[in-house]
PDB file of C-alpha atoms in Angstrom:
ATOM      1  CA  UNK A   1       0.118   0.097   0.326  1.00  0.00           C
ATOM      2  CA  UNK A   2       1.286   3.495  -1.200  1.00  0.00           C
ATOM      3  CA  UNK A   3       0.230   6.691   0.432  1.00  0.00           C
ATOM      4  CA  UNK A   4       0.531   9.077  -2.345  1.00  0.00           C
ATOM      5  CA  UNK A   5       0.244  13.003  -0.863  1.00  0.00           C
ATOM      6  CA  UNK A   6      -1.339  15.163  -3.847  1.00  0.00           C
ATOM      7  CA  UNK A   7      -2.188  18.719  -4.099  1.00  0.00           C
ATOM      8  CA  UNK A   8      -2.437  19.018  -8.213  1.00  0.00           C
ATOM      9  CA  UNK A   9       0.640  20.434  -8.777  1.00  0.00           C
ATOM     10  CA  UNK A  10       3.445  19.552 -11.318  1.00  0.00           C
ATOM     11  CA  UNK A  11       5.706  17.989  -8.578  1.00  0.00           C
ATOM     12  CA  UNK A  12       2.617  15.847  -6.850  1.00  0.00           C
ATOM     13  CA  UNK A  13       1.804  14.753 -10.629  1.00  0.00           C
ATOM     14  CA  UNK A  14       5.484  13.785 -11.329  1.00  0.00           C
ATOM     15  CA  UNK A  15       5.677  12.022  -7.812  1.00  0.00           C
ATOM     16  CA  UNK A  16       2.669   9.789  -9.256  1.00  0.00           C
ATOM     17  CA  UNK A  17       4.591   8.983 -12.325  1.00  0.00           C
ATOM     18  CA  UNK A  18       7.712   7.808 -10.505  1.00  0.00           C
ATOM     19  CA  UNK A  19       5.282   6.010  -8.269  1.00  0.00           C
ATOM     20  CA  UNK A  20       3.379   4.430 -10.956  1.00  0.00           C
ATOM     21  CA  UNK A  21       7.358   3.594 -12.955  1.00  0.00           C
ATOM     22  CA  UNK A  22       8.687   1.965  -9.810  1.00  0.00           C
ATOM     23  CA  UNK A  23       5.643   0.129  -8.149  1.00  0.00           C
ATOM     24  CA  UNK A  24       3.557  -0.630 -11.070  1.00  0.00           C
ATOM     25  CA  UNK A  25       0.006  -2.186 -10.113  1.00  0.00           C
ATOM     26  CA  UNK A  26       0.679  -0.983  -6.483  1.00  0.00           C
ATOM     27  CA  UNK A  27      -2.347  -0.440  -4.261  1.00  0.00           C
ATOM     28  CA  UNK A  28      -2.724   3.261  -3.630  1.00  0.00           C
ATOM     29  CA  UNK A  29      -4.219   5.818  -1.506  1.00  0.00           C
ATOM     30  CA  UNK A  30      -3.840   9.243  -3.108  1.00  0.00           C
ATOM     31  CA  UNK A  31      -4.420  12.404  -0.640  1.00  0.00           C
ATOM     32  CA  UNK A  32      -5.403  15.466  -0.660  1.00  0.00           C
ATOM     33  CA  UNK A  33      -5.045  17.379   2.884  1.00  0.00           C
ATOM     34  CA  UNK A  34      -7.733  20.256   3.184  1.00  0.00           C
ATOM     35  CA  UNK A  35      -7.225  23.088   5.726  1.00  0.00           C
ATOM     36  CA  UNK A  36     -10.579  23.463   8.135  1.00  0.00           C
ATOM     37  CA  UNK A  37     -11.922  27.046   8.263  1.00  0.00           C
ATOM     38  CA  UNK A  38     -11.694  27.717  11.874  1.00  0.00           C
ATOM     39  CA  UNK A  39      -7.727  26.434  11.933  1.00  0.00           C
ATOM     40  CA  UNK A  40      -7.324  29.128   9.029  1.00  0.00           C
ATOM     41  CA  UNK A  41      -8.780  31.915  10.812  1.00  0.00           C
ATOM     42  CA  UNK A  42      -7.147  31.637  13.938  1.00  0.00           C
ATOM     43  CA  UNK A  43      -3.773  31.399  12.225  1.00  0.00           C
ATOM     44  CA  UNK A  44      -4.316  34.754  10.299  1.00  0.00           C
ATOM     45  CA  UNK A  45      -6.159  36.270  13.353  1.00  0.00           C
ATOM     46  CA  UNK A  46      -2.484  35.229  15.096  1.00  0.00           C
ATOM     47  CA  UNK A  47      -0.453  36.254  12.315  1.00  0.00           C
ATOM     48  CA  UNK A  48      -1.907  39.665  12.205  1.00  0.00           C
ATOM     49  CA  UNK A  49      -1.783  39.723  16.178  1.00  0.00           C
ATOM     50  CA  UNK A  50      -5.808  39.575  17.064  1.00  0.00           C
ATOM     51  CA  UNK A  51      -5.711  36.022  18.025  1.00  0.00           C
ATOM     52  CA  UNK A  52      -8.614  37.327  20.082  1.00  0.00           C
ATOM     53  CA  UNK A  53     -10.854  37.547  17.671  1.00  0.00           C
ATOM     54  CA  UNK A  54     -10.932  33.938  16.404  1.00  0.00           C
ATOM     55  CA  UNK A  55     -13.018  33.520  19.689  1.00  0.00           C
ATOM     56  CA  UNK A  56     -14.985  36.009  19.561  1.00  0.00           C
ATOM     57  CA  UNK A  57     -16.708  35.470  16.619  1.00  0.00           C
ATOM     58  CA  UNK A  58     -19.619  32.674  16.243  1.00  0.00           C
ATOM     59  CA  UNK A  59     -19.005  31.485  12.272  1.00  0.00           C
ATOM     60  CA  UNK A  60     -22.433  29.951  11.130  1.00  0.00           C
ATOM     61  CA  UNK A  61     -21.491  29.131   8.336  1.00  0.00           C
ATOM     62  CA  UNK A  62     -18.265  27.187   9.034  1.00  0.00           C
ATOM     63  CA  UNK A  63     -20.009  23.923   8.378  1.00  0.00           C
ATOM     64  CA  UNK A  64     -20.538  24.785   4.897  1.00  0.00           C
ATOM     65  CA  UNK A  65     -17.105  26.457   4.107  1.00  0.00           C
ATOM     66  CA  UNK A  66     -15.398  23.095   5.516  1.00  0.00           C
ATOM     67  CA  UNK A  67     -18.070  20.935   3.172  1.00  0.00           C
ATOM     68  CA  UNK A  68     -17.063  22.929   0.328  1.00  0.00           C
ATOM     69  CA  UNK A  69     -13.169  22.544   1.035  1.00  0.00           C
ATOM     70  CA  UNK A  70     -13.468  19.002   1.697  1.00  0.00           C
ATOM     71  CA  UNK A  71     -15.382  18.292  -1.533  1.00  0.00           C
ATOM     72  CA  UNK A  72     -12.654  20.527  -3.508  1.00  0.00           C
ATOM     73  CA  UNK A  73      -9.686  18.420  -1.693  1.00  0.00           C
ATOM     74  CA  UNK A  74     -11.537  15.534  -2.671  1.00  0.00           C
ATOM     75  CA  UNK A  75     -11.812  16.391  -6.281  1.00  0.00           C
ATOM     76  CA  UNK A  76      -8.235  17.017  -6.330  1.00  0.00           C
ATOM     77  CA  UNK A  77      -7.536  13.394  -4.778  1.00  0.00           C
ATOM     78  CA  UNK A  78      -9.830  12.132  -7.606  1.00  0.00           C
ATOM     79  CA  UNK A  79      -8.059  13.897 -10.257  1.00  0.00           C
ATOM     80  CA  UNK A  80      -4.714  12.319  -8.560  1.00  0.00           C
ATOM     81  CA  UNK A  81      -6.384   8.976  -8.488  1.00  0.00           C
ATOM     82  CA  UNK A  82      -7.604   8.549 -12.274  1.00  0.00           C
ATOM     83  CA  UNK A  83      -3.686   9.809 -13.084  1.00  0.00           C
ATOM     84  CA  UNK A  84      -2.786   7.191 -10.981  1.00  0.00           C
ATOM     85  CA  UNK A  85      -4.951   4.615 -12.285  1.00  0.00           C
ATOM     86  CA  UNK A  86      -3.888   5.555 -15.865  1.00  0.00           C
ATOM     87  CA  UNK A  87      -0.298   5.666 -14.830  1.00  0.00           C
ATOM     88  CA  UNK A  88      -0.945   1.959 -13.946  1.00  0.00           C
ATOM     89  CA  UNK A  89      -1.306   2.100 -10.223  1.00  0.00           C
ATOM     90  CA  UNK A  90      -4.366   0.889  -8.217  1.00  0.00           C
ATOM     91  CA  UNK A  91      -5.810   3.752  -6.907  1.00  0.00           C
ATOM     92  CA  UNK A  92      -8.650   5.338  -4.213  1.00  0.00           C
ATOM     93  CA  UNK A  93      -9.075   9.115  -3.722  1.00  0.00           C
ATOM     94  CA  UNK A  94      -8.868  10.435  -0.046  1.00  0.00           C
ATOM     95  CA  UNK A  95      -9.324  14.008   1.460  1.00  0.00           C
ATOM     96  CA  UNK A  96      -8.109  14.470   5.108  1.00  0.00           C
ATOM     97  CA  UNK A  97      -8.626  17.767   7.012  1.00  0.00           C
ATOM     98  CA  UNK A  98      -5.191  19.272   8.489  1.00  0.00           C
ATOM     99  CA  UNK A  99      -4.584  18.262  11.900  1.00  0.00           C
ATOM    100  CA  UNK A 100      -1.707  20.571  13.177  1.00  0.00           C
ATOM    101  CA  UNK A 101       0.537  20.770  10.124  1.00  0.00           C
ATOM    102  CA  UNK A 102       0.051  18.651   7.009  1.00  0.00           C
ATOM    103  CA  UNK A 103       3.159  16.756   7.180  1.00  0.00           C
ATOM    104  CA  UNK A 104       1.464  15.392  10.590  1.00  0.00           C
ATOM    105  CA  UNK A 105      -1.948  14.774   8.740  1.00  0.00           C
ATOM    106  CA  UNK A 106       0.063  12.770   6.326  1.00  0.00           C
ATOM    107  CA  UNK A 107       2.104  10.834   8.934  1.00  0.00           C
ATOM    108  CA  UNK A 108      -1.312   9.781  10.371  1.00  0.00           C
ATOM    109  CA  UNK A 109      -3.073   8.773   7.758  1.00  0.00           C
ATOM    110  CA  UNK A 110      -0.208   6.458   6.696  1.00  0.00           C
ATOM    111  CA  UNK A 111      -0.019   5.157   9.958  1.00  0.00           C
ATOM    112  CA  UNK A 112      -3.984   4.852  10.037  1.00  0.00           C
ATOM    113  CA  UNK A 113      -3.660   2.825   6.625  1.00  0.00           C
ATOM    114  CA  UNK A 114      -0.642   0.595   7.522  1.00  0.00           C
ATOM    115  CA  UNK A 115       1.149   2.443   4.168  1.00  0.00           C
ATOM    116  CA  UNK A 116       4.367   0.413   3.116  1.00  0.00           C
ATOM    117  CA  UNK A 117       5.999   4.057   1.112  1.00  0.00           C
ATOM    118  CA  UNK A 118       4.746   7.925   1.461  1.00  0.00           C
ATOM    119  CA  UNK A 119       5.350   8.951  -2.267  1.00  0.00           C
ATOM    120  CA  UNK A 120       5.488  12.655  -2.688  1.00  0.00           C
ATOM    121  CA  UNK A 121       6.627  15.713  -4.814  1.00  0.00           C
ATOM    122  CA  UNK A 122       8.995  18.628  -3.748  1.00  0.00           C
ATOM    123  CA  UNK A 123       9.364  21.737  -5.157  1.00  0.00           C
ATOM    124  CA  UNK A 124      12.885  21.912  -3.713  1.00  0.00           C
ATOM    125  CA  UNK A 125      12.684  25.499  -1.791  1.00  0.00           C
ATOM    126  CA  UNK A 126      15.776  26.513  -0.207  1.00  0.00           C
ATOM    127  CA  UNK A 127      16.938  29.146   2.157  1.00  0.00           C
ATOM    128  CA  UNK A 128      14.699  31.686   3.335  1.00  0.00           C
ATOM    129  CA  UNK A 129      11.919  30.569   1.387  1.00  0.00           C
ATOM    130  CA  UNK A 130      12.241  27.065   2.754  1.00  0.00           C
ATOM    131  CA  UNK A 131      12.738  28.406   6.471  1.00  0.00           C
ATOM    132  CA  UNK A 132       9.943  30.889   6.226  1.00  0.00           C
ATOM    133  CA  UNK A 133       7.147  28.381   4.461  1.00  0.00           C
ATOM    134  CA  UNK A 134       8.513  24.925   6.048  1.00  0.00           C
ATOM    135  CA  UNK A 135       8.733  21.970   3.879  1.00  0.00           C
ATOM    136  CA  UNK A 136       6.002  19.364   4.200  1.00  0.00           C
ATOM    137  CA  UNK A 137       8.302  16.732   2.265  1.00  0.00           C
ATOM    138  CA  UNK A 138      11.410  17.860   4.918  1.00  0.00           C
ATOM    139  CA  UNK A 139       8.855  17.094   7.532  1.00  0.00           C
ATOM    140  CA  UNK A 140       7.565  13.672   6.649  1.00  0.00           C
ATOM    141  CA  UNK A 141      10.969  12.672   5.499  1.00  0.00           C
ATOM    142  CA  UNK A 142      12.253  13.710   8.914  1.00  0.00           C
ATOM    143  CA  UNK A 143       9.362  11.985  11.122  1.00  0.00           C
ATOM    144  CA  UNK A 144       8.042   8.947   9.384  1.00  0.00           C
ATOM    145  CA  UNK A 145       8.403   5.668  10.722  1.00  0.00           C
ATOM    146  CA  UNK A 146       8.264   3.746   6.986  1.00  0.00           C
ATOM    147  CA  UNK A 147       9.768   4.551   4.027  1.00  0.00           C
ATOM    148  CA  UNK A 148       9.361   8.202   2.015  1.00  0.00           C
ATOM    149  CA  UNK A 149       9.725   8.757  -1.576  1.00  0.00           C
ATOM    150  CA  UNK A 150      10.564  12.632  -2.335  1.00  0.00           C
ATOM    151  CA  UNK A 151      10.266  13.138  -6.152  1.00  0.00           C
ATOM    152  CA  UNK A 152      11.810  16.858  -7.507  1.00  0.00           C
ATOM    153  CA  UNK A 153       9.473  18.780  -9.623  1.00  0.00           C
ATOM    154  CA  UNK A 154      10.495  18.391 -13.346  1.00  0.00           C
ATOM    155  CA  UNK A 155      11.612  22.012 -13.049  1.00  0.00           C
ATOM    156  CA  UNK A 156      13.587  21.170 -10.383  1.00  0.00           C
ATOM    157  CA  UNK A 157      15.106  17.958 -11.590  1.00  0.00           C
ATOM    158  CA  UNK A 158      16.243  19.679 -14.666  1.00  0.00           C
ATOM    159  CA  UNK A 159      17.955  22.164 -12.394  1.00  0.00           C
ATOM    160  CA  UNK A 160      19.413  19.613 -10.414  1.00  0.00           C
ATOM    161  CA  UNK A 161      20.685  17.560 -13.386  1.00  0.00           C
ATOM    162  CA  UNK A 162      22.024  20.882 -15.212  1.00  0.00           C
ATOM    163  CA  UNK A 163      24.203  21.553 -11.915  1.00  0.00           C
ATOM    164  CA  UNK A 164      25.444  17.984 -11.694  1.00  0.00           C
ATOM    165  CA  UNK A 165      26.638  18.148 -15.412  1.00  0.00           C
ATOM    166  CA  UNK A 166      28.283  21.455 -14.675  1.00  0.00           C
ATOM    167  CA  UNK A 167      29.804  20.097 -11.061  1.00  0.00           C
ATOM    168  CA  UNK A 168      30.806  17.127 -13.079  1.00  0.00           C
ATOM    169  CA  UNK A 169      32.749  18.856 -15.996  1.00  0.00           C
ATOM    170  CA  UNK A 170      34.516  20.893 -13.536  1.00  0.00           C
ATOM    171  CA  UNK A 171      35.437  17.914 -11.782  1.00  0.00           C
ATOM    172  CA  UNK A 172      36.588  16.434 -14.983  1.00  0.00           C
ATOM    173  CA  UNK A 173      38.647  19.391 -16.143  1.00  0.00           C
ATOM    174  CA  UNK A 174      40.351  19.521 -12.828  1.00  0.00           C
ATOM    175  CA  UNK A 175      41.397  15.800 -12.824  1.00  0.00           C
ATOM    176  CA  UNK A 176      39.778  14.317  -9.961  1.00  0.00           C
TER     177      UNK A 176
END
């Protein structure tokens, strides 16, 4: 069983393609994580320094907002499952509400379904952007209790390929 984290991005699509290449026919759960409204609201209020506001308002439409978010996530997961099936995996879509951070949500579902491996893409953020935004793939990789396959986006893979080629060339010229 593979748990494949999918958000519709090019790197998530690359992760599906690589999983199908390496593990053809594998049973796969394609997961899209969605963010509950009150979690988003509380985080936003905290970030702008008005955390007290989050608890002072009653949101009568929270259930509908969460249902729409859950439905959108499930539609994204279904798109990923279709791609995975077309690539040769046996895929089922799944959506989970974010519980804490996205990495924890992915790890919790991996435990729940007893996944043999977690497969996910990465955009390859580095430096300040990675520090400020965090990295879901980094957190999953460092906290997982099972195999994790992190697949670079096509753009990142090309950039790294060029870097390795340039570095290899300079090593050859230097005689190393």
